[in-house]
Amino acid sequence: MESIDLNSPELYINREHSLLEFNFRVLAQALDETLPLLERLNYLCISCSNLDEFYEVRVASLIQMAEMDPNLVSSDGLTINEQFDKISIKAHELVAEQYRVLNEVLIPCLETENIRFLRRDRWSPAQKAWLEKYFNEELLPILTPVGLDSAHPFPRILNKSLNFIISLTGKDAFGRNSGRAVLQAPRALPRIVQLPVNETDSGPYDFVFLSSIIHAFVNELFNGMMVKGCYQFRVTRNSDFFVDDDAIDDLMLAVEGELAMRNYGDEVRLEIDGNCPEETVNFLLARFDLKPDRLFLANGPVNLSRMQTILSMVERPDLKFTPFKSSVPPALGRNKDIFASIRKQDILLHHPYESFSPVVDFIRQAAADPDVLAIKQTLYRTGVDSPIVAALIKAARAGKEVTVVIELRARFDEKDNIGLAAKLQEAAAHVVYGVVGYKTHAKMCMVLRKEGSTLRNYVHLGTGNYHPKTARLYTDYGLFTCEKELGEDVRRVFMQLTSLGKVSKLNKLLQSPFTLHHGILKMIDREIEHAKKGKPARIIIKVNAVVEETAIQALYRASQAGVEIKMIVRGVCCLRPGVLGVSENIEVRSIVGRFLEHTRIYAFCNGGDWAVYASSADLMNRNMFRRVEVCFPIADKRIAERILNDLDAYLRDNAQAWQLQSDGQYRHLRADDQAIYQVQSELLKAFCG
């Protein structure tokens, strides 16, 4: 039999296509009538903010790559220009569907619940009078239109800000009129205004878009002139800043400098009111030096993600997900001494079904415990008012040796992390920023405690960030253990991050950029050998993304050898399943539900003696080679069995699961005659009652 070239482009799905497909799956949730109505609106907003980031980061990156080498070809055989063409087609389809869902589905459904978005032609006299007063008192004093002429150049437009291009006739007091003006809506202004019930005879949830108010009263800004047209527009810019690792002395200063420029990066997308005349559209395209394929005509507000504020403005619990109370494992609930609990057994937390509070308590107890000598922690994303940071500050002030590795380049959290670093340094904590050239993405906390004549390391390792708020929204695993060799491994990784020296040999942890990639390939190869010998051979992988080609090829070889491979991949997947002779033994599914699936698990049957690993890393080049990540074994058989049962539950889902087809499309797995099984709902029942 002729061997198949595993480098063949036909065996790979384009990364950008796959990411856009994920956003179609998110948007599909907005059409799911089994979900609460306001949550459906939220899914629409999420798909829109995701598309923003797609252009800010992914498209911006491709543009830069094209400038460096326009002949680059992706693993699926597409040139960069071919990728741009496919991105444009798919992204425009997505945007058209977003506005269709808003205008034809969600707005009518919301109106039946007396949640209304009032257009200008539907304002009653009382509503119009109130809105005119609102414009004059709240908006007019801070709006600054700029008439375009030689003395007033086109203003710098902030990234993703709301703006208006205005056509004018007549002359002002100085006899001027270039015919155009630009108005920038300050970011401090609410994008959606709720009408007061008593003053306007409105319903309790009648809303008007800021853009509608400005359109209605824009004449007030141009005394004595006539406004011919007023059209909203929005520019998306490159937000993936560059720090030259070889030319910096202080990483914090370099990041601060780049942050100041983020709002004014190169333009990558232009959104304009769909009613805007072609002449004005072309004027803006030329002004921002953008081709028509980066133009999106909006059939509604140009920033749908701002509608997310409606969820907090509307007090209708019946239209939102039912609240839940996360549980605390019995091993921690019975014993207030968290260190004593961990000494008895390893403890697994599955967020958000199980509470994140034990993680905070772990650090708080360490801060107050006189026997604790040192605390070491990595922070990637943690939030502005983090209880974790407050506990670390308390520990430092209590005289503990506190070391914190903060990743300043956590995308879109850079500013917050700079502020957290300053707070910790003021409390005399040791703050470092990891390793130049490598993002520190590992999730680790270590507490060194003196117990009699011995020193013991207590560690927490996780798949997600130390962020209490996202721990309510993302699914993640966290492990408490004081196992000696694992604790020593964590200590050595912290030494790498804070000091200098050769790579330390680790006992049990796999770590990128050194051993993680090789370790995963080695375990895949082991399954291949088991399959060849007729032993049980199975792989289950649950991650956010699968991109790295060497790992994909290893999985192809495993499939060819007869290894059964089940993959739960939330977002991007470049592996093409179901290809005869290559990947017919590989199944890929994506779960899109109430919680963002964020756990990373690598499980290998190993002839029946399962090896289960949890990790902070996805199967991506950046995680394997350009980040500091850890992948930790689940040594406790009881916990490993629990995780395997969880994976089996995900593989049984027939309500929120989408199966990847060999053509790169996803098919929604719907229960027909079977009973509906929705894994996230089942886990909520099991843990939260």
XYZ file of C-alpha atoms in Angstrom:
689
model
C 0.000 0.000 0.000
C 1.342 3.418 -0.958
C 2.131 5.575 2.065
C 0.193 8.826 2.512
C 2.098 12.085 2.816
C 1.007 13.514 6.164
C 2.294 16.939 5.098
C -0.298 17.090 2.327
C -2.282 20.377 2.515
C -5.530 18.465 2.032
C -5.112 17.016 5.535
C -5.264 20.397 7.292
C -8.061 22.866 7.972
C -7.207 26.540 7.720
C -6.750 28.062 11.157
C -8.617 31.289 10.390
C -11.498 29.413 8.773
C -11.734 27.214 11.878
C -11.795 30.211 14.212
C -14.596 31.849 12.228
C -16.493 28.543 12.314
C -16.277 28.673 16.120
C -17.971 32.067 16.099
C -20.772 30.678 13.944
C -21.281 28.025 16.654
C -21.431 30.739 19.302
C -23.922 32.723 17.233
C -26.048 29.601 16.765
C -26.715 29.706 20.514
C -28.619 32.970 19.944
C -31.109 30.961 17.854
C -31.578 28.189 20.420
C -35.110 28.643 21.758
C -34.404 26.350 24.711
C -32.072 29.012 26.140
C -33.220 32.081 28.133
C -33.830 35.031 25.843
C -31.364 37.511 27.368
C -28.667 34.829 27.341
C -29.321 34.383 23.623
C -28.675 38.109 23.191
C -25.453 37.654 25.157
C -24.270 34.940 22.755
C -24.834 37.324 19.853
C -22.699 39.939 21.630
C -19.954 37.401 22.347
C -19.772 36.416 18.679
C -19.357 40.117 17.831
C -16.611 40.800 20.389
C -14.862 37.614 19.244
C -14.893 38.909 15.665
C -13.383 42.185 16.882
C -10.503 40.279 18.450
C -10.166 38.122 15.336
C -9.450 41.248 13.271
C -7.380 42.956 15.983
C -5.068 39.962 16.370
C -5.382 37.274 13.703
C -6.021 39.436 10.610
C -3.531 42.033 11.871
C -0.928 39.275 12.236
C -1.573 38.010 8.700
C -1.165 41.549 7.340
C 2.217 41.832 9.034
C 3.251 38.408 7.728
C 2.231 39.437 4.204
C 4.435 42.520 4.467
C 7.415 40.390 5.518
C 6.877 37.540 3.048
C 3.854 37.619 0.709
C 4.757 34.149 -0.569
C 4.192 32.381 2.749
C 1.940 29.329 2.486
C -0.071 27.905 5.400
C -0.193 24.203 6.258
C -3.430 23.867 4.278
C -1.678 25.168 1.145
C -3.186 28.661 1.004
C -1.163 31.768 0.279
C -1.758 34.771 2.524
C -3.802 36.522 -0.165
C -5.941 33.412 -0.605
C -6.482 33.377 3.145
C -7.585 37.018 3.044
C -10.114 36.167 0.322
C -11.586 33.274 2.321
C -11.601 35.310 5.543
C -13.501 38.114 3.833
C -16.195 35.778 2.487
C -16.664 33.967 5.798
C -16.509 37.099 7.979
C -19.074 38.920 5.822
C -21.369 35.889 6.059
C -20.977 35.978 9.837
C -21.728 39.699 10.117
C -24.788 39.401 7.850
C -26.071 36.575 10.037
C -25.414 38.571 13.230
C -27.618 41.445 12.026
C -30.263 39.046 10.723
C -30.431 37.321 14.097
C -30.659 40.692 15.865
C -33.265 42.314 13.624
C -35.430 39.358 12.615
C -35.201 37.107 15.686
C -34.012 38.682 18.921
C -35.533 42.182 18.737
C -39.033 40.806 17.949
C -38.676 38.204 20.725
C -37.515 40.845 23.198
C -40.414 43.072 22.218
C -42.884 40.327 23.163
C -41.286 40.508 26.634
C -41.712 44.313 26.687
C -37.997 44.917 26.186
C -37.928 47.407 23.338
C -35.294 49.231 21.307
C -37.113 52.285 20.000
C -36.205 53.661 16.594
C -36.580 57.391 15.971
C -39.773 56.945 13.957
C -41.406 55.254 16.960
C -40.704 57.929 19.572
C -43.789 59.413 21.174
C -43.871 63.192 21.736
C -43.042 62.663 25.432
C -40.121 60.383 24.603
C -38.772 62.778 21.988
C -39.001 65.709 24.403
C -37.117 63.807 27.106
C -34.447 62.639 24.651
C -33.966 66.172 23.310
C -33.456 67.405 26.861
C -31.056 64.503 27.477
C -29.112 65.456 24.356
C -28.869 69.126 25.327
C -27.929 68.534 28.950
C -25.884 65.303 28.872
C -24.404 65.061 25.379
C -24.082 68.507 23.837
C -21.610 69.854 26.447
C -19.058 67.096 25.756
C -19.475 66.445 22.039
C -16.785 67.991 19.827
C -17.480 67.827 16.091
C -14.541 68.527 13.798
C -15.232 70.263 10.489
C -12.768 68.898 7.931
C -10.606 71.483 6.166
C -6.944 72.384 5.864
C -6.877 73.720 9.427
C -8.836 70.769 10.826
C -7.352 67.502 9.558
C -9.176 64.219 9.904
C -8.964 63.335 13.630
C -7.233 60.242 14.996
C -9.909 57.619 15.476
C -9.676 55.417 18.558
C -9.804 51.658 18.121
C -13.411 50.364 18.122
C -14.863 53.755 19.081
C -18.235 55.062 17.889
C -17.900 57.867 15.324
C -20.053 59.746 12.825
C -19.243 61.131 9.390
C -21.568 64.070 8.703
C -22.411 65.720 5.362
C -23.192 69.447 5.538
C -24.439 72.309 3.356
C -24.297 76.043 3.990
C -21.533 78.177 5.478
C -20.549 78.884 9.071
C -19.760 82.244 10.695
C -16.332 82.286 9.017
C -17.715 81.400 5.616
C -16.299 77.876 5.823
C -17.708 74.536 4.718
C -15.715 71.613 3.417
C -18.921 69.592 3.232
C -17.909 67.091 5.888
C -17.416 66.836 9.631
C -16.446 64.022 11.993
C -17.954 63.502 15.425
C -16.386 61.114 17.936
C -18.638 59.811 20.710
C -16.661 59.914 23.987
C -16.190 56.483 25.507
C -17.640 57.703 28.808
C -21.090 57.980 27.205
C -23.461 55.008 27.530
C -24.153 53.386 24.160
C -27.692 52.476 25.245
C -29.983 54.855 27.169
C -32.918 53.599 29.230
C -36.023 55.787 29.081
C -37.499 56.731 32.472
C -40.975 55.272 32.998
C -42.492 58.219 34.866
C -41.241 60.982 32.573
C -41.886 59.427 29.177
C -44.829 57.043 29.690
C -42.475 54.307 28.521
C -42.385 50.710 29.559
C -39.881 49.682 32.251
C -37.448 48.421 29.627
C -37.590 50.858 26.727
C -34.153 51.682 25.331
C -32.682 54.001 22.719
C -29.255 53.667 21.130
C -26.879 56.581 21.612
C -26.388 56.642 17.846
C -30.142 57.238 17.371
C -30.104 60.180 19.784
C -27.138 61.780 18.016
C -28.723 61.215 14.613
C -31.955 62.847 15.772
C -30.392 66.013 17.163
C -27.121 66.344 15.282
C -28.338 69.624 13.723
C -27.867 71.248 17.141
C -24.093 70.860 16.676
C -23.974 72.920 13.447
C -25.782 76.174 14.048
C -27.069 77.780 10.842
C -26.001 74.887 8.623
C -27.942 71.954 7.276
C -27.057 68.334 7.920
C -27.610 66.276 4.766
C -26.550 62.992 6.295
C -25.134 61.499 9.484
C -23.632 58.010 9.382
C -22.019 56.004 12.172
C -18.715 54.267 11.569
C -16.170 52.294 13.528
C -12.543 51.324 12.881
C -10.851 48.202 14.193
C -7.078 48.427 14.600
C -4.106 46.120 15.079
C -3.991 45.533 18.843
C -1.265 42.897 18.992
C 1.639 45.060 20.031
C 5.306 44.243 19.534
C 8.032 44.362 22.158
C 11.576 43.785 20.891
C 12.950 41.344 23.458
C 16.529 41.960 22.367
C 16.381 45.726 22.695
C 14.736 46.358 26.063
C 16.145 46.943 29.501
C 12.856 47.171 31.415
C 9.928 45.044 30.232
C 7.356 47.028 32.202
C 8.383 50.320 30.600
C 8.358 48.724 27.162
C 4.854 47.314 27.663
C 3.582 50.637 29.028
C 4.958 52.372 25.945
C 3.221 49.962 23.605
C -0.072 50.200 25.522
C -0.164 53.932 24.857
C -0.166 53.182 21.112
C -2.637 50.277 21.089
C -5.649 52.490 20.355
C -3.897 53.851 17.271
C -2.494 50.748 15.594
C -2.871 50.144 11.867
C -6.440 49.958 10.581
C -7.653 46.437 9.745
C -11.450 46.811 9.394
C -14.042 49.517 8.749
C -17.716 49.270 9.729
C -20.165 51.865 8.370
C -23.891 52.467 8.529
C -25.468 50.483 5.690
C -27.305 53.592 4.473
C -24.106 55.570 3.966
C -23.728 56.932 0.376
C -21.098 55.269 -1.777
C -19.135 58.511 -2.104
C -18.760 58.802 1.671
C -17.910 55.112 1.984
C -15.120 55.505 -0.557
C -13.894 58.640 1.224
C -13.504 56.705 4.497
C -11.923 53.681 2.807
C -9.334 55.961 1.216
C -8.780 57.821 4.482
C -7.980 54.575 6.315
C -6.184 52.993 3.337
C -8.411 49.924 3.400
C -9.571 47.729 0.529
C -13.282 46.969 0.046
C -12.846 43.453 1.464
C -12.256 45.056 4.905
C -15.490 47.060 4.678
C -18.612 45.925 6.555
C -21.963 47.689 6.080
C -23.986 47.559 9.296
C -27.728 46.959 9.378
C -27.997 48.437 12.860
C -25.567 49.699 15.528
C -21.945 49.329 14.425
C -20.941 47.754 17.740
C -23.386 45.022 18.690
C -21.201 43.821 21.561
C -22.213 46.969 23.496
C -25.711 45.467 23.794
C -24.258 43.164 26.459
C -25.051 45.905 28.998
C -28.750 45.058 28.593
C -28.248 41.943 30.724
C -27.373 44.060 33.750
C -29.997 46.739 32.976
C -32.957 44.354 32.727
C -34.040 42.693 35.964
C -35.787 39.668 34.515
C -34.415 36.499 36.173
C -36.844 34.446 34.082
C -34.947 35.497 30.951
C -31.512 34.586 32.312
C -29.732 31.420 33.357
C -30.808 30.121 36.746
C -28.261 31.154 39.393
C -26.270 28.382 41.029
C -24.156 27.978 44.138
C -20.836 26.230 43.603
C -20.159 23.400 46.018
C -17.093 22.783 48.178
C -15.551 19.283 48.187
C -16.304 17.349 51.398
C -12.557 16.954 51.981
C -12.326 20.735 52.419
C -15.740 21.430 53.908
C -15.139 19.272 56.983
C -11.756 20.704 57.843
C -11.035 24.399 58.159
C -7.292 23.665 58.069
C -6.696 23.432 54.338
C -3.118 22.185 54.807
C -4.316 19.283 56.961
C -6.868 18.396 54.278
C -4.232 18.376 51.541
C -1.904 16.214 53.664
C -4.620 13.564 53.840
C -5.201 13.369 50.078
C -4.899 15.162 46.783
C -7.971 17.323 46.133
C -9.430 18.172 42.722
C -11.627 21.203 42.075
C -13.797 21.387 38.956
C -14.823 25.000 38.390
C -17.389 26.497 38.211
C -19.325 23.537 39.579
C -16.998 23.537 42.575
C -16.096 26.807 44.216
C -12.936 28.790 43.571
C -12.986 30.003 47.195
C -10.702 27.181 48.455
C -7.958 28.543 46.168
C -8.335 31.991 47.732
C -8.515 30.414 51.211
C -5.331 28.475 50.468
C -3.383 31.711 50.030
C -5.197 33.526 52.824
C -4.397 30.758 55.299
C -0.806 30.726 54.113
C -0.585 34.483 54.690
C -1.815 34.129 58.288
C 0.008 30.894 59.183
C 3.172 31.501 61.271
C 4.630 28.212 59.987
C 4.483 29.341 56.347
C 7.840 30.679 55.213
C 7.268 31.459 51.532
C 4.589 31.752 48.855
C 5.296 31.652 45.126
C 2.615 32.373 42.541
C 2.159 32.896 38.799
C -0.432 35.428 37.636
C -1.584 35.672 34.027
C -5.099 37.106 34.300
C -6.517 37.759 37.751
C -8.744 40.863 37.740
C -8.306 44.383 39.100
C -9.595 43.833 42.652
C -8.265 40.326 43.043
C -8.606 38.644 46.466
C -5.579 36.557 45.446
C -3.432 39.678 45.148
C -4.861 41.061 48.415
C -3.835 37.836 50.190
C -0.347 37.958 48.670
C 0.059 41.576 49.801
C -1.042 40.600 53.324
C 1.476 37.756 53.320
C 4.310 40.039 52.204
C 3.447 42.592 54.886
C 3.408 39.786 57.457
C 7.031 39.046 56.619
C 6.539 36.015 54.364
C 8.867 35.561 51.416
C 6.425 36.296 48.588
C 7.461 35.871 44.957
C 5.034 36.628 42.138
C 5.643 35.976 38.454
C 3.334 38.355 36.576
C 2.912 38.056 32.824
C 2.762 41.641 31.630
C 1.948 40.600 28.072
C -1.330 38.781 28.779
C -3.265 40.182 25.823
C -5.768 42.929 26.775
C -4.874 42.528 30.480
C -1.508 44.298 30.265
C -2.664 47.500 31.948
C -4.298 45.673 34.859
C -1.222 43.498 35.362
C 1.072 46.530 35.468
C -1.119 47.961 38.232
C -1.070 44.684 40.179
C 2.721 44.504 39.894
C 3.024 47.997 41.376
C 0.761 47.093 44.326
C 2.746 43.958 45.089
C 6.070 45.751 44.867
C 4.824 48.412 47.292
C 4.124 45.604 49.774
C 7.737 44.355 49.403
C 6.820 41.251 47.413
C 9.391 40.047 44.870
C 7.864 40.662 41.436
C 9.358 39.358 38.214
C 7.977 39.183 34.692
C 9.043 35.697 33.719
C 11.461 34.992 30.904
C 12.083 37.472 28.101
C 10.767 36.035 24.841
C 8.426 33.526 26.533
C 5.015 34.277 28.010
C 4.518 32.677 31.414
C 1.168 30.945 30.998
C 1.606 28.238 33.663
C -0.909 28.271 36.542
C 1.001 27.472 39.733
C 0.993 28.413 43.391
C 3.431 26.982 45.954
C 3.424 27.388 49.720
C 6.503 26.383 51.692
C 5.591 25.403 55.250
C 7.803 24.381 58.169
C 6.370 21.352 59.956
C 8.513 20.269 62.859
C 11.981 19.620 61.515
C 10.882 19.294 57.881
C 9.865 21.650 55.101
C 6.846 20.725 52.991
C 5.690 22.185 49.670
C 1.944 22.553 49.192
C 1.009 23.321 45.608
C -1.986 24.266 43.550
C -1.816 23.556 39.810
C -4.560 24.545 37.416
C -5.766 24.660 33.844
C -7.152 28.191 34.238
C -6.273 31.595 35.585
C -6.321 32.756 39.200
C -9.399 34.868 38.479
C -12.467 34.446 40.752
C -14.857 35.989 38.213
C -13.871 33.874 35.219
C -13.858 30.840 37.530
C -17.656 31.296 37.523
C -17.784 31.428 33.724
C -15.055 29.014 32.547
C -14.725 25.300 33.192
C -11.318 24.499 34.683
C -9.594 21.954 36.899
C -7.409 22.788 39.864
C -5.359 20.297 41.901
C -4.149 20.642 45.488
C -1.315 18.326 46.453
C 1.695 18.087 48.732
C 3.237 15.103 46.904
C 6.982 15.523 47.376
C 8.311 15.054 43.840
C 5.617 17.212 42.247
C 6.248 19.936 44.816
C 9.967 19.809 44.058
C 9.203 20.122 40.337
C 7.112 23.237 40.926
C 9.911 24.739 43.035
C 12.399 24.128 40.197
C 10.122 25.757 37.628
C 9.817 28.835 39.834
C 13.622 28.907 40.088
C 13.814 28.936 36.280
C 11.374 31.841 36.120
C 13.082 33.993 38.727
C 16.758 33.131 38.326
C 19.284 31.896 35.762
C 20.625 28.442 35.023
C 20.393 25.326 32.888
C 17.147 23.388 32.455
C 16.414 21.376 35.584
C 15.414 17.755 35.194
C 11.870 17.389 36.471
C 10.444 14.311 38.157
C 6.848 14.356 36.994
C 5.918 17.677 35.424
C 6.079 18.208 31.690
C 7.103 21.757 30.885
C 7.224 23.854 27.767
C 9.274 24.947 25.983
C 11.441 21.960 27.032
C 9.678 18.627 27.629
C 5.947 19.101 27.081
C 5.800 18.713 23.310
C 8.176 15.744 23.304
C 6.324 14.168 26.228
C 2.962 14.294 24.455
C 4.444 12.842 21.246
C 6.074 10.081 23.277
C 2.741 9.115 24.858
C 1.040 9.110 21.447
C 3.785 6.816 20.136
C 3.254 4.545 23.135
C -0.413 4.159 22.170
C 0.676 3.261 18.640
C 2.895 0.480 20.023
C 0.047 -0.820 22.188
C -2.260 -0.899 19.164
C 0.302 -2.826 17.122
C 0.536 -5.403 19.929
C -3.237 -5.773 20.152
C -3.474 -4.058 23.536
C -6.117 -1.452 24.396
C -5.122 1.796 22.693
C -7.133 4.960 23.141
C -6.482 8.720 23.427
C -8.833 11.389 24.756
C -7.776 15.031 24.454
C -9.789 18.025 25.631
C -8.291 21.418 24.749
C -9.225 24.856 23.422
C -7.285 24.571 20.161
C -5.371 22.075 17.989
C -2.925 23.713 15.579
C 0.598 22.282 16.026
C 1.436 20.193 12.937
C 3.841 17.669 14.458
C 1.270 16.662 17.070
C -1.454 16.476 14.400
C 0.737 14.170 12.313
C 1.413 11.995 15.368
C -2.342 11.673 15.894
C -2.774 10.788 12.213
C -0.176 8.019 12.594
C -1.971 6.782 15.709
C -5.264 6.669 13.822
C -3.600 4.742 10.999
C -2.331 2.246 13.585
C -5.859 1.695 14.896
C -5.773 3.882 18.006
C -9.220 5.214 18.878
C -8.934 8.996 19.333
C -11.632 11.215 20.812
C -11.020 14.961 20.856
C -13.067 17.700 22.499
C -11.772 20.934 20.974
C -13.669 24.080 21.863
C -12.325 26.432 19.189
C -9.723 26.136 16.436
C -8.969 22.670 15.083
C -6.658 22.313 12.073
C -6.775 18.504 12.213
C -9.117 17.032 9.608
C -10.964 13.982 10.987
C -12.657 11.228 9.041
C -10.175 11.053 6.140
C -10.001 7.466 4.842
C -6.622 5.894 5.497
C -5.504 8.786 7.704
C -7.949 9.901 10.370
C -11.025 7.690 10.212
C -10.380 6.696 13.857
C -10.418 10.322 15.028
C -13.578 12.061 16.212
C -13.529 15.803 16.981
C -16.329 17.581 18.757
C -16.842 21.053 20.193
C -19.011 21.888 23.196
C -20.582 25.358 23.228
C -22.734 26.043 26.263
C -23.375 28.205 29.289
C -19.753 27.957 30.413
C -16.671 28.462 28.274
C -14.944 25.100 28.069
C -11.383 25.806 29.219
C -10.050 22.581 30.751
C -7.048 20.984 29.048
C -6.755 17.235 29.561
C -4.463 14.715 27.857
C -5.486 11.116 28.618
C -3.759 7.991 27.281
C -5.107 4.460 27.767
C -1.597 2.991 28.157
C -2.733 -0.597 27.750
C -5.453 -0.154 30.349
C -3.360 1.679 32.945
C -4.581 5.186 32.075
C -2.139 8.110 32.191
C -4.093 11.337 32.740
C -2.526 14.794 32.582
C -4.025 18.254 33.126
C -2.356 21.314 31.657
C -2.384 25.043 31.052
C -1.373 24.360 27.433
C -3.290 23.779 24.211
C -1.899 21.881 21.216
C -0.570 25.061 19.611
C 2.887 26.133 18.513
C 2.888 29.063 20.926
C 2.022 26.841 23.909
C 4.587 24.213 23.031
C 7.518 26.437 22.053
C 6.980 30.106 22.976
C 5.428 29.913 26.421
C 6.231 28.567 29.846
C 3.523 25.974 30.493
C 3.139 23.015 32.815
C 1.371 19.704 32.307
C 0.862 17.758 35.520
C 0.016 14.085 36.024
C -3.058 13.046 37.978
C -1.397 10.429 40.173
C -4.379 9.714 42.429
C -6.305 6.925 40.658
C -9.553 8.071 42.243
C -9.167 11.567 40.763
C -7.980 10.226 37.404
C -11.085 8.032 37.219
C -13.254 11.034 38.013
C -11.708 13.057 35.164
C -12.147 10.130 32.763
C -15.813 9.955 33.752
C -16.119 13.671 33.046
C -14.580 13.173 29.596
C -16.994 10.339 28.918
C -19.869 12.664 29.845
C -18.628 15.258 27.354
C -18.499 12.567 24.700
C -22.141 11.664 25.415
C -23.482 15.197 25.033
C -26.162 15.328 22.333
C -27.441 18.873 22.934
C -24.500 21.282 23.041
C -22.036 19.259 20.970
C -20.940 19.984 17.402
C -19.057 17.345 15.418
C -16.310 18.371 12.999
C -16.749 16.889 9.532
C -13.933 16.057 7.140
C -14.852 19.095 4.990
C -14.116 21.470 7.874
C -17.784 22.177 8.670
C -19.473 21.374 11.982
C -22.703 19.409 12.416
C -24.840 20.083 15.480
C -25.435 16.773 17.267
C -29.126 16.760 18.084
C -30.904 14.104 20.118
C -33.513 12.369 17.971
C -35.148 9.427 19.699
C -32.542 9.516 22.464
C -33.011 11.298 25.749
C -31.314 14.692 25.726
C -27.995 14.699 27.569
C -26.480 18.117 28.184
C -23.175 17.704 29.983
C -22.944 21.129 31.606
C -26.479 20.835 32.973
C -25.738 17.362 34.304
C -22.596 18.577 36.069
C -24.549 21.479 37.579
C -27.083 18.993 38.952
C -24.372 16.727 40.305
C -22.363 19.418 42.094
C -24.753 22.315 42.709
C -28.010 20.506 43.346
